[in-house]
Structures are given as C-alpha cells and as structure tokens.
PDB file of C-alpha atoms in Angstrom:
ATOM      1  CA  MET S   1     146.375 -48.028  66.945  1.00 73.00           C
ATOM      2  CA  ASN S   2     144.059 -51.024  66.171  1.00 89.00           C
ATOM      3  CA  HIS S   3     146.470 -53.975  65.646  1.00 96.00           C
ATOM      4  CA  PRO S   4     145.328 -57.486  65.504  1.00 96.00           C
ATOM      5  CA  TYR S   5     147.495 -58.484  68.391  1.00 98.00           C
ATOM      6  CA  ILE S   6     149.368 -56.766  71.262  1.00 98.00           C
ATOM      7  CA  LEU S   7     153.150 -56.988  71.497  1.00 98.00           C
ATOM      8  CA  SER S   8     154.494 -56.573  74.931  1.00 98.00           C
ATOM      9  CA  THR S   9     157.844 -56.570  76.628  1.00 98.00           C
ATOM     10  CA  ASP S  10     159.590 -55.299  79.722  1.00 96.00           C
ATOM     11  CA  SER S  11     161.509 -52.204  80.250  1.00 95.00           C
ATOM     12  CA  GLY S  12     164.751 -53.968  80.391  1.00 94.00           C
ATOM     13  CA  CYS S  13     164.770 -54.007  76.613  1.00 95.00           C
ATOM     14  CA  ASP S  14     165.866 -50.273  76.888  1.00 94.00           C
ATOM     15  CA  LEU S  15     163.484 -48.949  74.379  1.00 93.00           C
ATOM     16  CA  THR S  16     162.673 -45.333  75.254  1.00 90.00           C
ATOM     17  CA  LEU S  17     158.951 -44.462  76.293  1.00 91.00           C
ATOM     18  CA  ALA S  18     158.486 -42.453  73.092  1.00 92.00           C
ATOM     19  CA  ALA S  19     159.773 -45.533  70.827  1.00 93.00           C
ATOM     20  CA  SER S  20     157.627 -48.038  72.673  1.00 96.00           C
ATOM     21  CA  GLN S  21     154.601 -45.947  72.082  1.00 96.00           C
ATOM     22  CA  LYS S  22     155.297 -45.103  68.536  1.00 96.00           C
ATOM     23  CA  LEU S  23     155.738 -48.930  67.948  1.00 97.00           C
ATOM     24  CA  ASP S  24     152.420 -49.562  69.979  1.00 98.00           C
ATOM     25  CA  VAL S  25     154.013 -51.942  72.223  1.00 98.00           C
ATOM     26  CA  GLN S  26     152.872 -52.388  76.019  1.00 98.00           C
ATOM     27  CA  VAL S  27     155.827 -52.293  78.388  1.00 97.00           C
ATOM     28  CA  LEU S  28     155.899 -53.922  81.826  1.00 97.00           C
ATOM     29  CA  ARG S  29     158.025 -51.363  83.993  1.00 95.00           C
ATOM     30  CA  MET S  30     160.766 -52.991  86.035  1.00 94.00           C
ATOM     31  CA  ARG S  31     161.660 -52.136  89.720  1.00 92.00           C
ATOM     32  CA  TYR S  32     164.858 -51.099  91.394  1.00 92.00           C
ATOM     33  CA  GLU S  33     166.125 -49.929  94.657  1.00 93.00           C
ATOM     34  CA  ILE S  34     168.383 -47.148  95.668  1.00 93.00           C
ATOM     35  CA  ASP S  35     169.666 -47.279  99.229  1.00 93.00           C
ATOM     36  CA  GLY S  36     166.562 -49.348 100.299  1.00 92.00           C
ATOM     37  CA  LYS S  37     164.139 -47.029  98.595  1.00 93.00           C
ATOM     38  CA  SER S  38     161.886 -48.567  95.786  1.00 93.00           C
ATOM     39  CA  TYR S  39     161.561 -47.059  92.142  1.00 92.00           C
ATOM     40  CA  THR S  40     159.740 -48.219  89.114  1.00 93.00           C
ATOM     41  CA  GLU S  41     161.655 -47.607  85.817  1.00 92.00           C
ATOM     42  CA  THR S  42     160.402 -44.465  84.011  1.00 90.00           C
ATOM     43  CA  MET S  43     162.022 -45.020  80.544  1.00 89.00           C
ATOM     44  CA  HIS S  44     163.041 -41.468  80.566  1.00 87.00           C
ATOM     45  CA  GLU S  45     166.766 -40.685  79.844  1.00 84.00           C
ATOM     46  CA  GLU S  46     166.846 -37.920  82.316  1.00 86.00           C
ATOM     47  CA  ASP S  47     165.995 -40.199  85.099  1.00 89.00           C
ATOM     48  CA  LEU S  48     168.705 -42.697  84.137  1.00 90.00           C
ATOM     49  CA  ALA S  49     171.322 -39.964  84.340  1.00 86.00           C
ATOM     50  CA  VAL S  50     170.386 -39.282  88.082  1.00 89.00           C
ATOM     51  CA  PHE S  51     170.332 -43.149  88.459  1.00 92.00           C
ATOM     52  CA  TYR S  52     173.945 -43.392  87.328  1.00 91.00           C
ATOM     53  CA  GLU S  53     175.173 -40.196  89.156  1.00 91.00           C
ATOM     54  CA  LYS S  54     173.947 -41.853  92.559  1.00 92.00           C
ATOM     55  CA  MET S  55     175.659 -45.032  91.662  1.00 90.00           C
ATOM     56  CA  ALA S  56     178.902 -42.978  91.092  1.00 88.00           C
ATOM     57  CA  GLN S  57     178.470 -41.380  94.479  1.00 91.00           C
ATOM     58  CA  GLY S  58     178.215 -44.750  96.276  1.00 89.00           C
ATOM     59  CA  ALA S  59     174.682 -45.358  96.399  1.00 91.00           C
ATOM     60  CA  GLN S  60     173.533 -49.163  96.881  1.00 89.00           C
ATOM     61  CA  VAL S  61     171.540 -50.311  94.031  1.00 90.00           C
ATOM     62  CA  HIS S  62     169.542 -53.623  93.435  1.00 88.00           C
ATOM     63  CA  THR S  63     167.058 -54.787  91.073  1.00 88.00           C
ATOM     64  CA  THR S  64     164.609 -57.740  91.151  1.00 86.00           C
ATOM     65  CA  ALA S  65     163.354 -59.951  88.456  1.00 88.00           C
ATOM     66  CA  ILE S  66     159.596 -59.547  87.355  1.00 94.00           C
ATOM     67  CA  ASN S  67     157.435 -61.954  89.439  1.00 96.00           C
ATOM     68  CA  ILE S  68     154.413 -63.968  88.602  1.00 97.00           C
ATOM     69  CA  GLU S  69     152.128 -61.519  89.981  1.00 97.00           C
ATOM     70  CA  ASP S  70     153.557 -58.799  88.054  1.00 97.00           C
ATOM     71  CA  TYR S  71     152.792 -60.567  84.809  1.00 98.00           C
ATOM     72  CA  LEU S  72     149.326 -61.436  85.721  1.00 98.00           C
ATOM     73  CA  THR S  73     148.463 -57.868  86.762  1.00 97.00           C
ATOM     74  CA  PHE S  74     149.952 -56.666  83.395  1.00 98.00           C
ATOM     75  CA  TRP S  75     148.393 -59.189  81.066  1.00 98.00           C
ATOM     76  CA  THR S  76     145.068 -59.610  82.454  1.00 97.00           C
ATOM     77  CA  PRO S  77     143.603 -56.107  81.079  1.00 97.00           C
ATOM     78  CA  LEU S  78     145.258 -56.732  77.804  1.00 97.00           C
ATOM     79  CA  LEU S  79     143.179 -60.020  77.315  1.00 96.00           C
ATOM     80  CA  GLY S  80     140.800 -59.957  74.360  1.00 94.00           C
ATOM     81  CA  LYS S  81     143.643 -60.004  71.621  1.00 97.00           C
ATOM     82  CA  PRO S  82     146.302 -62.427  71.226  1.00 98.00           C
ATOM     83  CA  ILE S  83     149.520 -61.344  73.116  1.00 98.00           C
ATOM     84  CA  VAL S  84     153.175 -61.776  72.023  1.00 98.00           C
ATOM     85  CA  HIS S  85     155.374 -61.077  74.940  1.00 98.00           C
ATOM     86  CA  ILE S  86     159.144 -60.741  74.309  1.00 98.00           C
ATOM     87  CA  ALA S  87     160.999 -61.495  77.709  1.00 97.00           C
ATOM     88  CA  MET S  88     164.365 -60.564  79.087  1.00 96.00           C
ATOM     89  CA  GLY S  89     166.692 -63.653  78.227  1.00 96.00           C
ATOM     90  CA  SER S  90     166.698 -66.566  80.551  1.00 96.00           C
ATOM     91  CA  GLY S  91     170.527 -66.491  80.700  1.00 93.00           C
ATOM     92  CA  ILE S  92     170.612 -63.608  82.905  1.00 90.00           C
ATOM     93  CA  SER S  93     167.239 -63.283  84.551  1.00 91.00           C
ATOM     94  CA  SER S  94     164.211 -65.544  85.916  1.00 94.00           C
ATOM     95  CA  SER S  95     161.616 -63.013  84.527  1.00 94.00           C
ATOM     96  CA  TYR S  96     161.334 -65.435  81.372  1.00 96.00           C
ATOM     97  CA  GLN S  97     160.494 -68.372  83.643  1.00 97.00           C
ATOM     98  CA  ASN S  98     158.113 -66.395  85.562  1.00 97.00           C
ATOM     99  CA  ALA S  99     156.404 -65.165  82.483  1.00 98.00           C
ATOM    100  CA  VAL S 100     155.938 -68.904  81.406  1.00 98.00           C
ATOM    101  CA  SER S 101     154.396 -69.663  84.867  1.00 98.00           C
ATOM    102  CA  ALA S 102     152.338 -66.642  84.762  1.00 98.00           C
ATOM    103  CA  ARG S 103     150.999 -67.639  81.253  1.00 98.00           C
ATOM    104  CA  GLU S 104     150.007 -71.086  82.528  1.00 97.00           C
ATOM    105  CA  ILE S 105     148.213 -69.539  85.462  1.00 97.00           C
ATOM    106  CA  LEU S 106     146.346 -67.170  83.211  1.00 97.00           C
ATOM    107  CA  LEU S 107     145.255 -69.954  80.759  1.00 96.00           C
ATOM    108  CA  GLU S 108     143.617 -71.794  83.732  1.00 96.00           C
ATOM    109  CA  SER S 109     141.167 -69.021  84.315  1.00 95.00           C
ATOM    110  CA  HIS S 110     141.152 -67.814  80.543  1.00 96.00           C
ATOM    111  CA  PRO S 111     141.335 -71.133  78.725  1.00 96.00           C
ATOM    112  CA  ASP S 112     140.719 -69.197  75.369  1.00 95.00           C
ATOM    113  CA  ALA S 113     143.275 -66.659  75.976  1.00 96.00           C
ATOM    114  CA  GLU S 114     146.117 -66.675  73.304  1.00 97.00           C
ATOM    115  CA  VAL S 115     149.368 -65.705  74.996  1.00 98.00           C
ATOM    116  CA  TYR S 116     153.060 -66.296  73.605  1.00 98.00           C
ATOM    117  CA  VAL S 117     156.015 -65.912  75.520  1.00 98.00           C
ATOM    118  CA  VAL S 118     159.533 -65.464  73.912  1.00 98.00           C
ATOM    119  CA  ASP S 119     162.814 -66.059  75.505  1.00 98.00           C
ATOM    120  CA  SER S 120     164.877 -63.275  73.961  1.00 98.00           C
ATOM    121  CA  LEU S 121     168.012 -64.692  75.079  1.00 97.00           C
ATOM    122  CA  GLY S 122     169.069 -61.133  75.315  1.00 96.00           C
ATOM    123  CA  ALA S 123     169.691 -58.091  77.387  1.00 93.00           C
ATOM    124  CA  CYS S 124     169.263 -54.258  76.747  1.00 94.00           C
ATOM    125  CA  MET S 125     168.700 -53.471  73.124  1.00 96.00           C
ATOM    126  CA  SER S 126     169.653 -56.954  72.045  1.00 94.00           C
ATOM    127  CA  TYR S 127     166.003 -57.735  72.441  1.00 96.00           C
ATOM    128  CA  GLY S 128     164.975 -54.123  71.900  1.00 97.00           C
ATOM    129  CA  LEU S 129     165.921 -55.006  68.328  1.00 97.00           C
ATOM    130  CA  LEU S 130     163.754 -58.171  68.353  1.00 98.00           C
ATOM    131  CA  VAL S 131     160.844 -55.931  69.843  1.00 98.00           C
ATOM    132  CA  ILE S 132     161.406 -53.483  66.927  1.00 98.00           C
ATOM    133  CA  GLU S 133     161.445 -56.473  64.385  1.00 98.00           C
ATOM    134  CA  ALA S 134     158.425 -58.038  65.873  1.00 98.00           C
ATOM    135  CA  ALA S 135     156.419 -54.749  65.412  1.00 98.00           C
ATOM    136  CA  ARG S 136     157.587 -54.519  61.667  1.00 98.00           C
ATOM    137  CA  LEU S 137     156.425 -58.046  61.353  1.00 98.00           C
ATOM    138  CA  ARG S 138     152.953 -57.362  62.735  1.00 98.00           C
ATOM    139  CA  GLU S 139     152.491 -54.263  60.721  1.00 97.00           C
ATOM    140  CA  SER S 140     153.204 -56.385  57.506  1.00 97.00           C
ATOM    141  CA  GLY S 141     150.522 -58.890  58.475  1.00 97.00           C
ATOM    142  CA  VAL S 142     152.404 -61.658  59.941  1.00 98.00           C
ATOM    143  CA  SER S 143     150.223 -63.685  62.459  1.00 98.00           C
ATOM    144  CA  PRO S 144     151.093 -64.070  66.114  1.00 98.00           C
ATOM    145  CA  ALA S 145     152.252 -67.541  65.810  1.00 98.00           C
ATOM    146  CA  GLY S 146     154.244 -66.501  62.569  1.00 98.00           C
ATOM    147  CA  CYS S 147     155.807 -63.522  64.449  1.00 98.00           C
ATOM    148  CA  VAL S 148     156.939 -65.748  67.340  1.00 98.00           C
ATOM    149  CA  GLU S 149     158.477 -68.205  64.956  1.00 98.00           C
ATOM    150  CA  ALA S 150     160.407 -65.509  63.037  1.00 98.00           C
ATOM    151  CA  ILE S 151     161.712 -63.887  66.290  1.00 98.00           C
ATOM    152  CA  ASN S 152     162.892 -67.132  67.565  1.00 98.00           C
ATOM    153  CA  ALA S 153     164.642 -67.839  64.273  1.00 97.00           C
ATOM    154  CA  LYS S 154     166.459 -64.431  64.519  1.00 97.00           C
ATOM    155  CA  ARG S 155     167.392 -64.059  68.079  1.00 96.00           C
ATOM    156  CA  LEU S 156     170.718 -65.418  67.833  1.00 97.00           C
ATOM    157  CA  SER S 157     171.599 -63.339  65.126  1.00 98.00           C
ATOM    158  CA  CYS S 158     171.319 -60.296  67.440  1.00 97.00           C
ATOM    159  CA  ASN S 159     174.783 -59.411  68.437  1.00 97.00           C
ATOM    160  CA  ALA S 160     175.871 -57.606  71.636  1.00 97.00           C
ATOM    161  CA  LEU S 161     179.543 -56.370  72.468  1.00 97.00           C
ATOM    162  CA  TYR S 162     180.168 -54.680  75.764  1.00 94.00           C
ATOM    163  CA  THR S 163     183.240 -52.988  77.036  1.00 94.00           C
ATOM    164  CA  THR S 164     183.977 -50.750  80.353  1.00 89.00           C
ATOM    165  CA  GLY S 165     187.211 -49.684  82.157  1.00 76.00           C
ATOM    166  CA  ASP S 166     185.642 -50.157  85.524  1.00 70.00           C
ATOM    167  CA  LEU S 167     184.947 -53.700  86.767  1.00 64.00           C
ATOM    168  CA  GLU S 168     184.057 -52.847  90.305  1.00 67.00           C
ATOM    169  CA  TYR S 169     180.338 -53.149  89.672  1.00 62.00           C
ATOM    170  CA  LEU S 170     180.696 -56.436  87.852  1.00 61.00           C
ATOM    171  CA  HIS S 171     182.839 -57.706  90.949  1.00 52.00           C
ATOM    172  CA  ARG S 172     179.823 -56.756  93.304  1.00 59.00           C
ATOM    173  CA  GLY S 173     177.493 -58.529  91.030  1.00 54.00           C
ATOM    174  CA  GLY S 174     179.909 -61.795  91.120  1.00 53.00           C
ATOM    175  CA  ARG S 175     180.782 -61.699  87.660  1.00 52.00           C
ATOM    176  CA  VAL S 176     184.541 -60.988  88.002  1.00 54.00           C
ATOM    177  CA  SER S 177     186.877 -61.575  91.038  1.00 55.00           C
ATOM    178  CA  ARG S 178     188.137 -58.824  93.440  1.00 54.00           C
ATOM    179  CA  ALA S 179     191.701 -59.429  91.929  1.00 44.00           C
ATOM    180  CA  GLY S 180     190.403 -59.051  88.451  1.00 52.00           C
ATOM    181  CA  ALA S 181     188.569 -55.918  89.137  1.00 52.00           C
ATOM    182  CA  PHE S 182     191.666 -54.389  91.024  1.00 46.00           C
ATOM    183  CA  PHE S 183     194.181 -55.354  88.398  1.00 46.00           C
ATOM    184  CA  SER S 184     191.922 -54.370  85.528  1.00 59.00           C
ATOM    185  CA  LYS S 185     191.635 -50.777  86.928  1.00 64.00           C
ATOM    186  CA  THR S 186     195.488 -50.610  87.989  1.00 60.00           C
ATOM    187  CA  LEU S 187     196.500 -51.774  84.376  1.00 67.00           C
ATOM    188  CA  ASN S 188     193.886 -49.879  82.484  1.00 84.00           C
ATOM    189  CA  ILE S 189     192.668 -53.207  81.172  1.00 85.00           C
ATOM    190  CA  TRP S 190     189.143 -53.026  79.275  1.00 90.00           C
ATOM    191  CA  PRO S 191     187.540 -56.412  78.866  1.00 89.00           C
ATOM    192  CA  VAL S 192     185.422 -57.112  75.898  1.00 92.00           C
ATOM    193  CA  LEU S 193     182.087 -59.121  76.671  1.00 91.00           C
ATOM    194  CA  ASN S 194     179.462 -60.516  74.550  1.00 94.00           C
ATOM    195  CA  LEU S 195     176.366 -62.849  74.910  1.00 94.00           C
ATOM    196  CA  ASN S 196     176.625 -66.490  73.931  1.00 95.00           C
ATOM    197  CA  ASP S 197     174.164 -68.724  72.512  1.00 95.00           C
ATOM    198  CA  LYS S 198     172.301 -69.080  75.870  1.00 95.00           C
ATOM    199  CA  GLY S 199     172.094 -65.333  76.575  1.00 94.00           C
ATOM    200  CA  GLU S 200     174.967 -65.411  79.147  1.00 92.00           C
ATOM    201  CA  LEU S 201     177.321 -62.601  79.427  1.00 87.00           C
ATOM    202  CA  ARG S 202     181.015 -63.710  78.938  1.00 89.00           C
ATOM    203  CA  ALA S 203     184.339 -62.164  78.595  1.00 86.00           C
ATOM    204  CA  ILE S 204     186.012 -62.897  75.229  1.00 92.00           C
ATOM    205  CA  ASP S 205     189.031 -60.535  74.966  1.00 93.00           C
ATOM    206  CA  LYS S 206     190.688 -57.716  77.012  1.00 90.00           C
ATOM    207  CA  CYS S 207     192.620 -54.731  75.905  1.00 94.00           C
ATOM    208  CA  ARG S 208     195.183 -52.177  77.498  1.00 93.00           C
ATOM    209  CA  GLY S 209     193.187 -48.879  77.238  1.00 94.00           C
ATOM    210  CA  ARG S 210     189.916 -47.591  75.741  1.00 94.00           C
ATOM    211  CA  ALA S 211     191.290 -46.792  72.313  1.00 96.00           C
ATOM    212  CA  LYS S 212     192.450 -50.527  71.926  1.00 96.00           C
ATOM    213  CA  ALA S 213     189.274 -51.881  73.260  1.00 96.00           C
ATOM    214  CA  PHE S 214     187.057 -49.753  70.952  1.00 98.00           C
ATOM    215  CA  ARG S 215     189.275 -50.826  68.028  1.00 98.00           C
ATOM    216  CA  ARG S 216     188.878 -54.584  68.891  1.00 98.00           C
ATOM    217  CA  VAL S 217     185.170 -54.202  69.160  1.00 98.00           C
ATOM    218  CA  ALA S 218     184.994 -52.289  65.749  1.00 98.00           C
ATOM    219  CA  GLU S 219     186.987 -55.165  64.151  1.00 98.00           C
ATOM    220  CA  MET S 220     184.604 -57.746  65.714  1.00 98.00           C
ATOM    221  CA  VAL S 221     181.610 -55.798  64.408  1.00 98.00           C
ATOM    222  CA  ARG S 222     183.243 -55.708  61.078  1.00 98.00           C
ATOM    223  CA  ASP S 223     183.582 -59.650  61.160  1.00 98.00           C
ATOM    224  CA  LEU S 224     180.163 -60.246  62.522  1.00 98.00           C
ATOM    225  CA  ALA S 225     177.831 -57.728  60.820  1.00 98.00           C
ATOM    226  CA  ILE S 226     175.632 -58.932  57.853  1.00 98.00           C
ATOM    227  CA  ALA S 227     174.606 -56.251  55.515  1.00 98.00           C
ATOM    228  CA  PRO S 228     175.530 -53.346  57.850  1.00 98.00           C
ATOM    229  CA  GLU S 229     174.495 -50.756  55.130  1.00 98.00           C
ATOM    230  CA  GLU S 230     170.765 -52.063  55.386  1.00 97.00           C
ATOM    231  CA  GLN S 231     170.530 -51.630  59.296  1.00 97.00           C
ATOM    232  CA  THR S 232     170.721 -49.405  62.269  1.00 97.00           C
ATOM    233  CA  LEU S 233     173.695 -49.803  64.684  1.00 98.00           C
ATOM    234  CA  TYR S 234     172.649 -49.223  68.275  1.00 97.00           C
ATOM    235  CA  VAL S 235     174.900 -47.919  70.639  1.00 98.00           C
ATOM    236  CA  CYS S 236     174.094 -47.719  74.325  1.00 96.00           C
ATOM    237  CA  HIS S 237     176.036 -46.391  77.364  1.00 95.00           C
ATOM    238  CA  SER S 238     175.534 -45.857  81.109  1.00 93.00           C
ATOM    239  CA  ASN S 239     176.060 -42.207  81.600  1.00 92.00           C
ATOM    240  CA  ALA S 240     178.972 -42.048  79.187  1.00 93.00           C
ATOM    241  CA  PRO S 241     178.015 -40.242  76.136  1.00 95.00           C
ATOM    242  CA  GLU S 242     181.364 -39.003  75.123  1.00 97.00           C
ATOM    243  CA  ALA S 243     182.605 -42.573  75.192  1.00 96.00           C
ATOM    244  CA  ALA S 244     179.566 -43.763  73.236  1.00 97.00           C
ATOM    245  CA  GLU S 245     180.338 -41.359  70.487  1.00 98.00           C
ATOM    246  CA  ALA S 246     184.038 -42.509  70.294  1.00 98.00           C
ATOM    247  CA  TYR S 247     182.748 -46.104  70.257  1.00 97.00           C
ATOM    248  CA  ARG S 248     180.276 -45.329  67.481  1.00 98.00           C
ATOM    249  CA  ASP S 249     183.001 -43.585  65.576  1.00 98.00           C
ATOM    250  CA  ALA S 250     185.476 -46.626  65.836  1.00 98.00           C
ATOM    251  CA  ILE S 251     182.821 -49.079  64.524  1.00 98.00           C
ATOM    252  CA  LEU S 252     181.859 -46.745  61.548  1.00 98.00           C
ATOM    253  CA  GLU S 253     185.372 -46.518  60.446  1.00 98.00           C
ATOM    254  CA  LEU S 254     185.225 -50.165  59.455  1.00 98.00           C
ATOM    255  CA  SER S 255     181.491 -50.970  58.940  1.00 98.00           C
ATOM    256  CA  PRO S 256     179.162 -48.694  56.832  1.00 97.00           C
ATOM    257  CA  PHE S 257     175.924 -48.967  58.853  1.00 98.00           C
ATOM    258  CA  ARG S 258     172.807 -47.133  57.376  1.00 97.00           C
ATOM    259  CA  ASP S 259     172.374 -45.075  60.469  1.00 97.00           C
ATOM    260  CA  VAL S 260     173.143 -45.047  64.279  1.00 98.00           C
ATOM    261  CA  SER S 261     170.878 -44.780  67.430  1.00 96.00           C
ATOM    262  CA  ILE S 262     172.743 -43.858  70.674  1.00 96.00           C
ATOM    263  CA  SER S 263     170.669 -44.135  73.952  1.00 94.00           C
ATOM    264  CA  GLN S 264     171.223 -45.166  77.623  1.00 93.00           C
ATOM    265  CA  ILE S 265     171.281 -48.306  79.143  1.00 94.00           C
ATOM    266  CA  GLY S 266     168.437 -48.727  81.691  1.00 92.00           C
ATOM    267  CA  THR S 267     168.493 -49.513  85.221  1.00 91.00           C
ATOM    268  CA  THR S 268     168.111 -53.349  85.056  1.00 87.00           C
ATOM    269  CA  ILE S 269     171.545 -53.909  83.516  1.00 87.00           C
ATOM    270  CA  GLY S 270     173.170 -50.760  84.595  1.00 89.00           C
ATOM    271  CA  ALA S 271     172.635 -51.628  88.198  1.00 87.00           C
ATOM    272  CA  HIS S 272     174.990 -54.498  87.611  1.00 83.00           C
ATOM    273  CA  THR S 273     177.594 -52.942  85.310  1.00 83.00           C
ATOM    274  CA  GLY S 274     177.630 -49.303  86.893  1.00 86.00           C
ATOM    275  CA  PRO S 275     178.418 -46.125  84.900  1.00 89.00           C
ATOM    276  CA  GLY S 276     180.965 -46.099  82.181  1.00 91.00           C
ATOM    277  CA  LEU S 277     179.667 -49.201  80.212  1.00 93.00           C
ATOM    278  CA  VAL S 278     179.300 -48.744  76.446  1.00 96.00           C
ATOM    279  CA  THR S 279     177.663 -51.344  74.288  1.00 96.00           C
ATOM    280  CA  THR S 280     176.614 -51.880  70.627  1.00 98.00           C
ATOM    281  CA  PHE S 281     173.861 -54.109  69.130  1.00 98.00           C
ATOM    282  CA  PHE S 282     173.377 -55.186  65.638  1.00 98.00           C
ATOM    283  CA  PHE S 283     172.228 -58.189  63.420  1.00 98.00           C
ATOM    284  CA  GLY S 284     174.908 -60.535  62.137  1.00 98.00           C
ATOM    285  CA  LYS S 285     176.308 -64.123  62.376  1.00 98.00           C
ATOM    286  CA  ASP S 286     174.727 -66.117  64.899  1.00 97.00           C
ATOM    287  CA  ARG S 287     176.103 -66.192  68.440  1.00 95.00           C
ATOM    288  CA  GLN S 288     178.071 -68.917  69.546  1.00 88.00           C
ATOM    289  CA  PRO S 289     178.326 -71.422  72.468  1.00 90.00           C
ATOM    290  CA  GLY S 290     180.682 -70.521  75.156  1.00 76.00           C
TER     291      GLY S 290
END
C-alpha cells in the first residue's frame, strides 16, 4: 500500500498478524522467555495457546521491554516517510520512554526524519484500538501531526476492564499480595480491574464468583460506553474462550454494540496475568485518576 506515512506499533497491542497487515501497520515484535529460552512474538493465536498451556503447567515466563537498540533497528529501514509510532503505555512499561530516547538518537544522524512517538497509556487492545483508529485517520487523509493529535485526544476514552479468578500470576508480578491471592482463590473472589488515566492497572471492585463479576463488568460497560451501537466491542482472553463468550454475552445483554471481536491476549500482558484472564475494550467516557 502506498500511504503517505508509516504507522507502527509493537506486538503488545494484541492485533493479529492478519489485522496488522490489512491495516498496513508495521509491528515491532516483542520478546519473552519460557524456562530461560528466548522467543519472539509471532502474533499467531495457535502459538499463544501453547504459551498459556506451558504457563498452566508451571513454566517460568518472563518478558522484557523493547530497548533503544530494538527501536533503532526497527525504524531505520522505514525512514524516507514520516513515522507515527503508537507505543505500549508508560504506566506499565518502559518501552515508551525507550522509544522517545531512540527517536532522539535517530534524529541526530537523520535530522530530516519525521518520527512521532505516542504514549498510548494503554495495554493490549486498549491501544490496538488506537492503532485501528490511526489507520482510519490516515486513510481519510489526516496528516501525521494531525493523526498524533487526534490519537492523543482519544486515548483516555479507550476503556479497559479485566477480571480473573486466579491472582497467582498477578501475585508473582507483585501486583497483589500472597494473602490476597490465597483468599481470592479460597473464597472464589474475582477482582475487577481497569486502567486509570496514567495507564496503570488498578483493582476497582471485587465479586464473589464469575457470574457476578461478569455482571458487574457488564454494568460498568453500560455506564461507560458512548454510542455502543456505532462501535465494535473487543473481548480478549488468555486461553479461556468459553469464559470470553460468557463475558461477551453478559455485556451484550446490557449494551447494544454493533459487533464483537474475540481474540487472545498476547504474551506481553499474559505473562503477568496468566491463563484465565478475560478483558473488554471499548470507547466511552474518559478514564479517571486513581
């Protein structure tokens, strides 16, 4: 495709390979480790199923932020057109700051280059949605600077709601205490989490059992979504397709979204949350501090 500028992002946005190719978006593949062996994200759902199965079997999984050298290697061949890069949110990763540093280095050797870096303030499809929106803006003739301005204005309206019945992996990542993880599993507590205005993951509610958690999320979506009949609801899961379908059904009972997309959560976030997480992403009221 002969677009006037390049859109790029990283694989943490959880777009599938087919979707990124259709949108003509360049994707920097993130890396992860399983039991000390290094892998690069393939963006194929069948590989994600294997990844989560290994986690469930007790494999030790680690991820790393994209470093400065990664960005330089990724962007340099793309020079010649302006680049708009939408990065994983600074609230959960150092990838954005590394991208900013790489841009500064790149401009020292290529002073005429036009490179924009957007802090998505998001994770998973919460910035996948921004990438999709950026592609739409580019297709409609919006300039690189105009695209960046529009995405920055829209990023807080991208809502994310997460829930899971297993906090063990969040405990390992330091996001919940050992006692919290133990009692959550013992008492069948499902926390509801979202992203705040800084892109940080926070717990905002807790429910006894999956059905109540899904109903609570559905109520939140109803209260937050703006014009759901005009947008796609994105439901993502970490190797829990049946739960994702139940999650979707609970939400659609209260909110008439135009259509629904169900897909897997990628390795970057999945490594920290483990199998069994279900999430939803949509545009609505701006995310709040907290």
